[in-house]
C-alpha cells in the first residue's frame, strides 16, 4: 500500500511553528495528507510527534502558519472550531474512556451531543462499530471490566462514531501488554484498507510496512524525512533517521 492514493489534500499544515515558552517544539512544519492516505509519524521521544497531532485538532494552538482540514482553515476558537474538530478523530495512548459510563454510552455520547443524533440511531451505529472492532459483546460493561486492548478498540469505535474525515492515533498501542497490541493494530489495518485517512504516531514498524503510504520522520521539532515505508526502511536519506532506525530495529 505505498502509492499516494488521491492527490486530494485533506489535512494541510504549512509553515507551522509552535513554542512552549522557549522551546521551539514545531519548526516550520509542512505536511499534506491526502484523502485516503495513511501517514505514519515516527521519531525519538520529545521530537514533537504528539504536539503535531494535537495541533491538528487544536488541542494546542500554533504561533505561525496555518492548518486546513478539507480546505477549511482551523480557527482559533468558537463554533467553527468545534465543527472542524468533530471531523478529526483522535485516539490516545491512554484510552481516555469515561470510566463511569458503559461502553455503549462512551460511543453514543458524542454523536448524540455533537452530531445531534437520536439515541436510537446513535445506539444502532455504536453497536455496528463495536462489532466491527470486535467488542460488540462488551457493550453494557464499564471500561474497567475490559482489557486494555478491548478498551483501546472501544476508543477507536468512539472516534469513528463521529464520522471523522481523518483519524489521528498517538502511540495507540504503547500502553498495551504485548499480547494485545496486534488486536488493535488489526483494527487499524482494517480501517486503512477501508480508505480511512489516518495519521499514526507509532513505532510499530510492521504496521508501517503493511498500512502506511508514507513515513514521516521527526527529530527536534522538524520533519526530517518523508518517504514511502520501503524507501524509509531500506534506504533512509538522513543520518538522524539511520541512527534512529538502528536503535529500534
Ligand atoms: P513526542 O510525542 O515526540 O515524544 P511531544 O510532542 O510530546 O514529543 O513533546 C515535544 C517537546 O515538547 C518535549 O520536549 C516535551 O517535553 C515538550 N512539551 C510537550 N508538551 C508540553 C507542554 N504542555 N508544555 C511544555 N512543554 C511541553
Ligand atoms: Mg508523544
PDB file of N, CA and C in Angstrom, residues 103-183:
ATOM      1  N   UNK A 103     -19.684   1.023  27.921  1.00  0.00           N
ATOM      2  CA  UNK A 103     -19.029   1.056  26.614  1.00  0.00           C
ATOM      3  C   UNK A 103     -19.957   1.683  25.574  1.00  0.00           C
ATOM      4  N   UNK A 104     -21.214   1.253  25.572  1.00  0.00           N
ATOM      5  CA  UNK A 104     -22.167   1.790  24.601  1.00  0.00           C
ATOM      6  C   UNK A 104     -22.341   3.297  24.780  1.00  0.00           C
ATOM      7  N   UNK A 105     -22.454   3.737  26.036  1.00  0.00           N
ATOM      8  CA  UNK A 105     -22.615   5.178  26.293  1.00  0.00           C
ATOM      9  C   UNK A 105     -21.378   5.964  25.872  1.00  0.00           C
ATOM     10  N   UNK A 106     -20.206   5.365  26.078  1.00  0.00           N
ATOM     11  CA  UNK A 106     -18.978   6.032  25.639  1.00  0.00           C
ATOM     12  C   UNK A 106     -19.019   6.332  24.144  1.00  0.00           C
ATOM     13  N   UNK A 107     -19.593   5.408  23.400  1.00  0.00           N
ATOM     14  CA  UNK A 107     -19.596   5.561  21.944  1.00  0.00           C
ATOM     15  C   UNK A 107     -20.736   6.459  21.464  1.00  0.00           C
ATOM     16  N   UNK A 108     -21.841   6.495  22.202  1.00  0.00           N
ATOM     17  CA  UNK A 108     -23.002   7.263  21.717  1.00  0.00           C
ATOM     18  C   UNK A 108     -22.993   8.728  22.173  1.00  0.00           C
ATOM     19  N   UNK A 109     -22.197   9.018  23.185  1.00  0.00           N
ATOM     20  CA  UNK A 109     -22.252  10.365  23.776  1.00  0.00           C
ATOM     21  C   UNK A 109     -21.992  11.475  22.753  1.00  0.00           C
ATOM     22  N   UNK A 110     -20.889  11.359  22.028  1.00  0.00           N
ATOM     23  CA  UNK A 110     -20.534  12.396  21.049  1.00  0.00           C
ATOM     24  C   UNK A 110     -21.570  12.537  19.949  1.00  0.00           C
ATOM     25  N   UNK A 111     -21.958  11.430  19.320  1.00  0.00           N
ATOM     26  CA  UNK A 111     -22.974  11.531  18.264  1.00  0.00           C
ATOM     27  C   UNK A 111     -24.282  12.166  18.738  1.00  0.00           C
ATOM     28  N   UNK A 112     -24.689  11.875  19.977  1.00  0.00           N
ATOM     29  CA  UNK A 112     -25.939  12.465  20.473  1.00  0.00           C
ATOM     30  C   UNK A 112     -25.740  13.956  20.761  1.00  0.00           C
ATOM     31  N   UNK A 113     -24.643  14.276  21.463  1.00  0.00           N
ATOM     32  CA  UNK A 113     -24.449  15.674  21.888  1.00  0.00           C
ATOM     33  C   UNK A 113     -23.994  16.573  20.750  1.00  0.00           C
ATOM     34  N   UNK A 114     -23.013  16.103  19.986  1.00  0.00           N
ATOM     35  CA  UNK A 114     -22.387  16.975  18.985  1.00  0.00           C
ATOM     36  C   UNK A 114     -23.057  16.817  17.624  1.00  0.00           C
ATOM     37  N   UNK A 115     -23.319  15.585  17.231  1.00  0.00           N
ATOM     38  CA  UNK A 115     -23.914  15.333  15.917  1.00  0.00           C
ATOM     39  C   UNK A 115     -25.444  15.352  15.964  1.00  0.00           C
ATOM     40  N   UNK A 116     -26.001  15.525  17.149  1.00  0.00           N
ATOM     41  CA  UNK A 116     -27.454  15.639  17.329  1.00  0.00           C
ATOM     42  C   UNK A 116     -28.218  14.431  16.775  1.00  0.00           C
ATOM     43  N   UNK A 117     -27.619  13.260  16.922  1.00  0.00           N
ATOM     44  CA  UNK A 117     -28.324  12.047  16.501  1.00  0.00           C
ATOM     45  C   UNK A 117     -29.324  11.641  17.590  1.00  0.00           C
ATOM     46  N   UNK A 118     -30.372  10.923  17.175  1.00  0.00           N
ATOM     47  CA  UNK A 118     -31.301  10.381  18.174  1.00  0.00           C
ATOM     48  C   UNK A 118     -30.578   9.262  18.915  1.00  0.00           C
ATOM     49  N   UNK A 119     -31.048   8.988  20.132  1.00  0.00           N
ATOM     50  CA  UNK A 119     -30.426   7.933  20.923  1.00  0.00           C
ATOM     51  C   UNK A 119     -30.502   6.595  20.178  1.00  0.00           C
ATOM     52  N   UNK A 120     -31.642   6.331  19.573  1.00  0.00           N
ATOM     53  CA  UNK A 120     -31.818   5.047  18.878  1.00  0.00           C
ATOM     54  C   UNK A 120     -30.839   4.922  17.709  1.00  0.00           C
ATOM     55  N   UNK A 121     -30.706   5.981  16.928  1.00  0.00           N
ATOM     56  CA  UNK A 121     -29.774   5.943  15.786  1.00  0.00           C
ATOM     57  C   UNK A 121     -28.333   5.783  16.265  1.00  0.00           C
ATOM     58  N   UNK A 122     -28.010   6.560  17.313  1.00  0.00           N
ATOM     59  CA  UNK A 122     -26.637   6.514  17.822  1.00  0.00           C
ATOM     60  C   UNK A 122     -26.311   5.122  18.361  1.00  0.00           C
ATOM     61  N   UNK A 123     -27.275   4.500  19.023  1.00  0.00           N
ATOM     62  CA  UNK A 123     -27.021   3.170  19.589  1.00  0.00           C
ATOM     63  C   UNK A 123     -26.895   2.112  18.501  1.00  0.00           C
ATOM     64  N   UNK A 124     -27.690   2.260  17.454  1.00  0.00           N
ATOM     65  CA  UNK A 124     -27.615   1.293  16.356  1.00  0.00           C
ATOM     66  C   UNK A 124     -26.226   1.348  15.713  1.00  0.00           C
ATOM     67  N   UNK A 125     -25.808   2.566  15.433  1.00  0.00           N
ATOM     68  CA  UNK A 125     -24.499   2.756  14.807  1.00  0.00           C
ATOM     69  C   UNK A 125     -23.364   2.329  15.747  1.00  0.00           C
ATOM     70  N   UNK A 126     -23.514   2.648  17.046  1.00  0.00           N
ATOM     71  CA  UNK A 126     -22.480   2.278  18.021  1.00  0.00           C
ATOM     72  C   UNK A 126     -22.325   0.760  18.070  1.00  0.00           C
ATOM     73  N   UNK A 127     -23.436   0.046  18.043  1.00  0.00           N
ATOM     74  CA  UNK A 127     -23.344  -1.420  18.094  1.00  0.00           C
ATOM     75  C   UNK A 127     -22.663  -1.967  16.842  1.00  0.00           C
ATOM     76  N   UNK A 128     -22.954  -1.353  15.703  1.00  0.00           N
ATOM     77  CA  UNK A 128     -22.258  -1.779  14.470  1.00  0.00           C
ATOM     78  C   UNK A 128     -20.750  -1.575  14.600  1.00  0.00           C
ATOM     79  N   UNK A 129     -20.384  -0.400  15.112  1.00  0.00           N
ATOM     80  CA  UNK A 129     -18.949  -0.092  15.228  1.00  0.00           C
ATOM     81  C   UNK A 129     -18.270  -0.986  16.261  1.00  0.00           C
ATOM     82  N   UNK A 130     -18.965  -1.235  17.366  1.00  0.00           N
ATOM     83  CA  UNK A 130     -18.376  -2.109  18.390  1.00  0.00           C
ATOM     84  C   UNK A 130     -18.200  -3.519  17.832  1.00  0.00           C
ATOM     85  N   UNK A 131     -19.151  -3.970  17.020  1.00  0.00           N
ATOM     86  CA  UNK A 131     -18.982  -5.270  16.362  1.00  0.00           C
ATOM     87  C   UNK A 131     -17.777  -5.245  15.430  1.00  0.00           C
ATOM     88  N   UNK A 132     -17.675  -4.146  14.692  1.00  0.00           N
ATOM     89  CA  UNK A 132     -16.598  -4.039  13.710  1.00  0.00           C
ATOM     90  C   UNK A 132     -15.214  -4.124  14.362  1.00  0.00           C
ATOM     91  N   UNK A 133     -15.080  -3.536  15.558  1.00  0.00           N
ATOM     92  CA  UNK A 133     -13.779  -3.597  16.231  1.00  0.00           C
ATOM     93  C   UNK A 133     -13.690  -4.793  17.189  1.00  0.00           C
ATOM     94  N   UNK A 134     -14.714  -5.651  17.158  1.00  0.00           N
ATOM     95  CA  UNK A 134     -14.631  -6.921  17.872  1.00  0.00           C
ATOM     96  C   UNK A 134     -14.956  -6.873  19.354  1.00  0.00           C
ATOM     97  N   UNK A 135     -15.702  -5.850  19.792  1.00  0.00           N
ATOM     98  CA  UNK A 135     -16.080  -5.785  21.208  1.00  0.00           C
ATOM     99  C   UNK A 135     -17.591  -5.619  21.395  1.00  0.00           C
ATOM    100  N   UNK A 136     -18.355  -6.081  20.419  1.00  0.00           N
ATOM    101  CA  UNK A 136     -19.811  -5.941  20.484  1.00  0.00           C
ATOM    102  C   UNK A 136     -20.397  -6.558  21.749  1.00  0.00           C
ATOM    103  N   UNK A 137     -19.794  -7.640  22.211  1.00  0.00           N
ATOM    104  CA  UNK A 137     -20.328  -8.331  23.391  1.00  0.00           C
ATOM    105  C   UNK A 137     -20.084  -7.567  24.690  1.00  0.00           C
ATOM    106  N   UNK A 138     -19.260  -6.520  24.623  1.00  0.00           N
ATOM    107  CA  UNK A 138     -18.899  -5.785  25.844  1.00  0.00           C
ATOM    108  C   UNK A 138     -19.735  -4.513  26.028  1.00  0.00           C
ATOM    109  N   UNK A 139     -20.727  -4.308  25.172  1.00  0.00           N
ATOM    110  CA  UNK A 139     -21.406  -3.010  25.092  1.00  0.00           C
ATOM    111  C   UNK A 139     -21.955  -2.502  26.428  1.00  0.00           C
ATOM    112  N   UNK A 140     -22.415  -3.406  27.282  1.00  0.00           N
ATOM    113  CA  UNK A 140     -23.076  -2.957  28.506  1.00  0.00           C
ATOM    114  C   UNK A 140     -22.159  -2.952  29.727  1.00  0.00           C
ATOM    115  N   UNK A 141     -20.875  -3.245  29.508  1.00  0.00           N
ATOM    116  CA  UNK A 141     -19.918  -3.205  30.619  1.00  0.00           C
ATOM    117  C   UNK A 141     -19.353  -1.795  30.777  1.00  0.00           C
ATOM    118  N   UNK A 142     -18.659  -1.576  31.893  1.00  0.00           N
ATOM    119  CA  UNK A 142     -17.912  -0.318  32.048  1.00  0.00           C
ATOM    120  C   UNK A 142     -16.449  -0.608  31.692  1.00  0.00           C
ATOM    121  N   UNK A 143     -15.706   0.444  31.310  1.00  0.00           N
ATOM    122  CA  UNK A 143     -14.341   0.234  30.806  1.00  0.00           C
ATOM    123  C   UNK A 143     -13.453  -0.627  31.700  1.00  0.00           C
ATOM    124  N   UNK A 144     -13.555  -0.470  33.010  1.00  0.00           N
ATOM    125  CA  UNK A 144     -12.657  -1.211  33.909  1.00  0.00           C
ATOM    126  C   UNK A 144     -12.839  -2.728  33.794  1.00  0.00           C
ATOM    127  N   UNK A 145     -13.975  -3.158  33.255  1.00  0.00           N
ATOM    128  CA  UNK A 145     -14.210  -4.602  33.103  1.00  0.00           C
ATOM    129  C   UNK A 145     -13.570  -5.162  31.836  1.00  0.00           C
ATOM    130  N   UNK A 146     -12.967  -4.284  31.034  1.00  0.00           N
ATOM    131  CA  UNK A 146     -12.374  -4.703  29.758  1.00  0.00           C
ATOM    132  C   UNK A 146     -10.852  -4.739  29.852  1.00  0.00           C
ATOM    133  N   UNK A 147     -10.237  -5.517  28.994  1.00  0.00           N
ATOM    134  CA  UNK A 147      -8.773  -5.497  28.896  1.00  0.00           C
ATOM    135  C   UNK A 147      -8.341  -4.192  28.222  1.00  0.00           C
ATOM    136  N   UNK A 148      -7.054  -3.900  28.317  1.00  0.00           N
ATOM    137  CA  UNK A 148      -6.531  -2.698  27.669  1.00  0.00           C
ATOM    138  C   UNK A 148      -6.769  -2.698  26.165  1.00  0.00           C
ATOM    139  N   UNK A 149      -6.577  -3.850  25.552  1.00  0.00           N
ATOM    140  CA  UNK A 149      -6.785  -3.936  24.098  1.00  0.00           C
ATOM    141  C   UNK A 149      -8.234  -3.696  23.724  1.00  0.00           C
ATOM    142  N   UNK A 150      -9.133  -4.233  24.558  1.00  0.00           N
ATOM    143  CA  UNK A 150     -10.559  -4.003  24.304  1.00  0.00           C
ATOM    144  C   UNK A 150     -10.907  -2.528  24.506  1.00  0.00           C
ATOM    145  N   UNK A 151     -10.344  -1.929  25.555  1.00  0.00           N
ATOM    146  CA  UNK A 151     -10.638  -0.507  25.803  1.00  0.00           C
ATOM    147  C   UNK A 151     -10.141   0.361  24.650  1.00  0.00           C
ATOM    148  N   UNK A 152      -8.982   0.026  24.129  1.00  0.00           N
ATOM    149  CA  UNK A 152      -8.472   0.849  23.031  1.00  0.00           C
ATOM    150  C   UNK A 152      -9.340   0.670  21.785  1.00  0.00           C
ATOM    151  N   UNK A 153      -9.869  -0.534  21.590  1.00  0.00           N
ATOM    152  CA  UNK A 153     -10.763  -0.729  20.439  1.00  0.00           C
ATOM    153  C   UNK A 153     -12.078   0.033  20.635  1.00  0.00           C
ATOM    154  N   UNK A 154     -12.547   0.119  21.882  1.00  0.00           N
ATOM    155  CA  UNK A 154     -13.720   0.963  22.157  1.00  0.00           C
ATOM    156  C   UNK A 154     -13.397   2.424  21.828  1.00  0.00           C
ATOM    157  N   UNK A 155     -12.197   2.857  22.212  1.00  0.00           N
ATOM    158  CA  UNK A 155     -11.810   4.252  21.928  1.00  0.00           C
ATOM    159  C   UNK A 155     -11.800   4.503  20.417  1.00  0.00           C
ATOM    160  N   UNK A 156     -11.395   3.518  19.652  1.00  0.00           N
ATOM    161  CA  UNK A 156     -11.414   3.665  18.193  1.00  0.00           C
ATOM    162  C   UNK A 156     -12.864   3.749  17.699  1.00  0.00           C
ATOM    163  N   UNK A 157     -13.718   2.867  18.227  1.00  0.00           N
ATOM    164  CA  UNK A 157     -15.138   2.904  17.833  1.00  0.00           C
ATOM    165  C   UNK A 157     -15.764   4.245  18.199  1.00  0.00           C
ATOM    166  N   UNK A 158     -15.380   4.752  19.363  1.00  0.00           N
ATOM    167  CA  UNK A 158     -15.934   6.040  19.802  1.00  0.00           C
ATOM    168  C   UNK A 158     -15.536   7.164  18.839  1.00  0.00           C
ATOM    169  N   UNK A 159     -14.294   7.141  18.426  1.00  0.00           N
ATOM    170  CA  UNK A 159     -13.853   8.169  17.474  1.00  0.00           C
ATOM    171  C   UNK A 159     -14.566   7.999  16.133  1.00  0.00           C
ATOM    172  N   UNK A 160     -14.707   6.762  15.687  1.00  0.00           N
ATOM    173  CA  UNK A 160     -15.347   6.515  14.385  1.00  0.00           C
ATOM    174  C   UNK A 160     -16.820   6.917  14.394  1.00  0.00           C
ATOM    175  N   UNK A 161     -17.447   6.841  15.554  1.00  0.00           N
ATOM    176  CA  UNK A 161     -18.881   7.138  15.645  1.00  0.00           C
ATOM    177  C   UNK A 161     -19.192   8.580  15.255  1.00  0.00           C
ATOM    178  N   UNK A 162     -18.184   9.433  15.310  1.00  0.00           N
ATOM    179  CA  UNK A 162     -18.384  10.836  14.922  1.00  0.00           C
ATOM    180  C   UNK A 162     -18.251  11.029  13.412  1.00  0.00           C
ATOM    181  N   UNK A 163     -18.019   9.939  12.696  1.00  0.00           N
ATOM    182  CA  UNK A 163     -17.801  10.023  11.247  1.00  0.00           C
ATOM    183  C   UNK A 163     -16.707  11.032  10.891  1.00  0.00           C
ATOM    184  N   UNK A 164     -15.530  10.862  11.467  1.00  0.00           N
ATOM    185  CA  UNK A 164     -14.453  11.828  11.203  1.00  0.00           C
ATOM    186  C   UNK A 164     -13.940  11.700   9.777  1.00  0.00           C
ATOM    187  N   UNK A 165     -13.387  12.788   9.284  1.00  0.00           N
ATOM    188  CA  UNK A 165     -12.744  12.749   7.964  1.00  0.00           C
ATOM    189  C   UNK A 165     -11.338  12.179   8.059  1.00  0.00           C
ATOM    190  N   UNK A 166     -10.738  12.357   9.225  1.00  0.00           N
ATOM    191  CA  UNK A 166      -9.373  11.864   9.431  1.00  0.00           C
ATOM    192  C   UNK A 166      -9.268  11.338  10.853  1.00  0.00           C
ATOM    193  N   UNK A 167      -8.486  10.297  11.017  1.00  0.00           N
ATOM    194  CA  UNK A 167      -8.252   9.738  12.353  1.00  0.00           C
ATOM    195  C   UNK A 167      -6.789   9.931  12.730  1.00  0.00           C
ATOM    196  N   UNK A 168      -6.568  10.469  13.928  1.00  0.00           N
ATOM    197  CA  UNK A 168      -5.212  10.614  14.460  1.00  0.00           C
ATOM    198  C   UNK A 168      -5.017   9.569  15.556  1.00  0.00           C
ATOM    199  N   UNK A 169      -3.901   8.895  15.492  1.00  0.00           N
ATOM    200  CA  UNK A 169      -3.574   7.901  16.527  1.00  0.00           C
ATOM    201  C   UNK A 169      -2.229   8.284  17.116  1.00  0.00           C
ATOM    202  N   UNK A 170      -2.197   8.541  18.424  1.00  0.00           N
ATOM    203  CA  UNK A 170      -0.926   8.894  19.056  1.00  0.00           C
ATOM    204  C   UNK A 170      -0.444   7.732  19.914  1.00  0.00           C
ATOM    205  N   UNK A 171       0.457   6.947  19.388  1.00  0.00           N
ATOM    206  CA  UNK A 171       1.007   5.765  20.062  1.00  0.00           C
ATOM    207  C   UNK A 171      -0.093   4.906  20.688  1.00  0.00           C
ATOM    208  N   UNK A 172      -1.026   4.453  19.848  1.00  0.00           N
ATOM    209  CA  UNK A 172      -2.217   3.773  20.384  1.00  0.00           C
ATOM    210  C   UNK A 172      -1.927   2.429  21.033  1.00  0.00           C
ATOM    211  N   UNK A 173      -0.766   1.852  20.780  1.00  0.00           N
ATOM    212  CA  UNK A 173      -0.501   0.526  21.357  1.00  0.00           C
ATOM    213  C   UNK A 173       0.608   0.550  22.398  1.00  0.00           C
ATOM    214  N   UNK A 174       1.165   1.730  22.674  1.00  0.00           N
ATOM    215  CA  UNK A 174       2.368   1.708  23.523  1.00  0.00           C
ATOM    216  C   UNK A 174       2.065   1.498  24.998  1.00  0.00           C
ATOM    217  N   UNK A 175       0.795   1.629  25.401  1.00  0.00           N
ATOM    218  CA  UNK A 175       0.462   1.346  26.805  1.00  0.00           C
ATOM    219  C   UNK A 175      -0.095  -0.064  26.980  1.00  0.00           C
ATOM    220  N   UNK A 176      -0.094  -0.851  25.906  1.00  0.00           N
ATOM    221  CA  UNK A 176      -0.748  -2.163  25.965  1.00  0.00           C
ATOM    222  C   UNK A 176       0.236  -3.280  26.267  1.00  0.00           C
ATOM    223  N   UNK A 177      -0.276  -4.304  26.939  1.00  0.00           N
ATOM    224  CA  UNK A 177       0.515  -5.525  27.080  1.00  0.00           C
ATOM    225  C   UNK A 177       0.764  -6.104  25.697  1.00  0.00           C
ATOM    226  N   UNK A 178       1.928  -6.719  25.503  1.00  0.00           N
ATOM    227  CA  UNK A 178       2.317  -7.173  24.155  1.00  0.00           C
ATOM    228  C   UNK A 178       1.255  -8.021  23.454  1.00  0.00           C
ATOM    229  N   UNK A 179       0.576  -8.885  24.218  1.00  0.00           N
ATOM    230  CA  UNK A 179      -0.367  -9.795  23.551  1.00  0.00           C
ATOM    231  C   UNK A 179      -1.613  -9.065  23.051  1.00  0.00           C
ATOM    232  N   UNK A 180      -1.768  -7.807  23.421  1.00  0.00           N
ATOM    233  CA  UNK A 180      -2.953  -7.054  22.980  1.00  0.00           C
ATOM    234  C   UNK A 180      -2.658  -6.078  21.850  1.00  0.00           C
ATOM    235  N   UNK A 181      -1.395  -5.957  21.515  1.00  0.00           N
ATOM    236  CA  UNK A 181      -1.025  -4.968  20.503  1.00  0.00           C
ATOM    237  C   UNK A 181      -1.623  -5.324  19.145  1.00  0.00           C
ATOM    238  N   UNK A 182      -1.517  -6.605  18.790  1.00  0.00           N
ATOM    239  CA  UNK A 182      -1.960  -6.979  17.443  1.00  0.00           C
ATOM    240  C   UNK A 182      -3.450  -6.795  17.215  1.00  0.00           C
ATOM    241  N   UNK A 183      -4.253  -7.045  18.250  1.00  0.00           N
ATOM    242  CA  UNK A 183      -5.705  -6.907  18.054  1.00  0.00           C
ATOM    243  C   UNK A 183      -6.072  -5.449  17.760  1.00  0.00           C
TER     244      UNK A 183
END
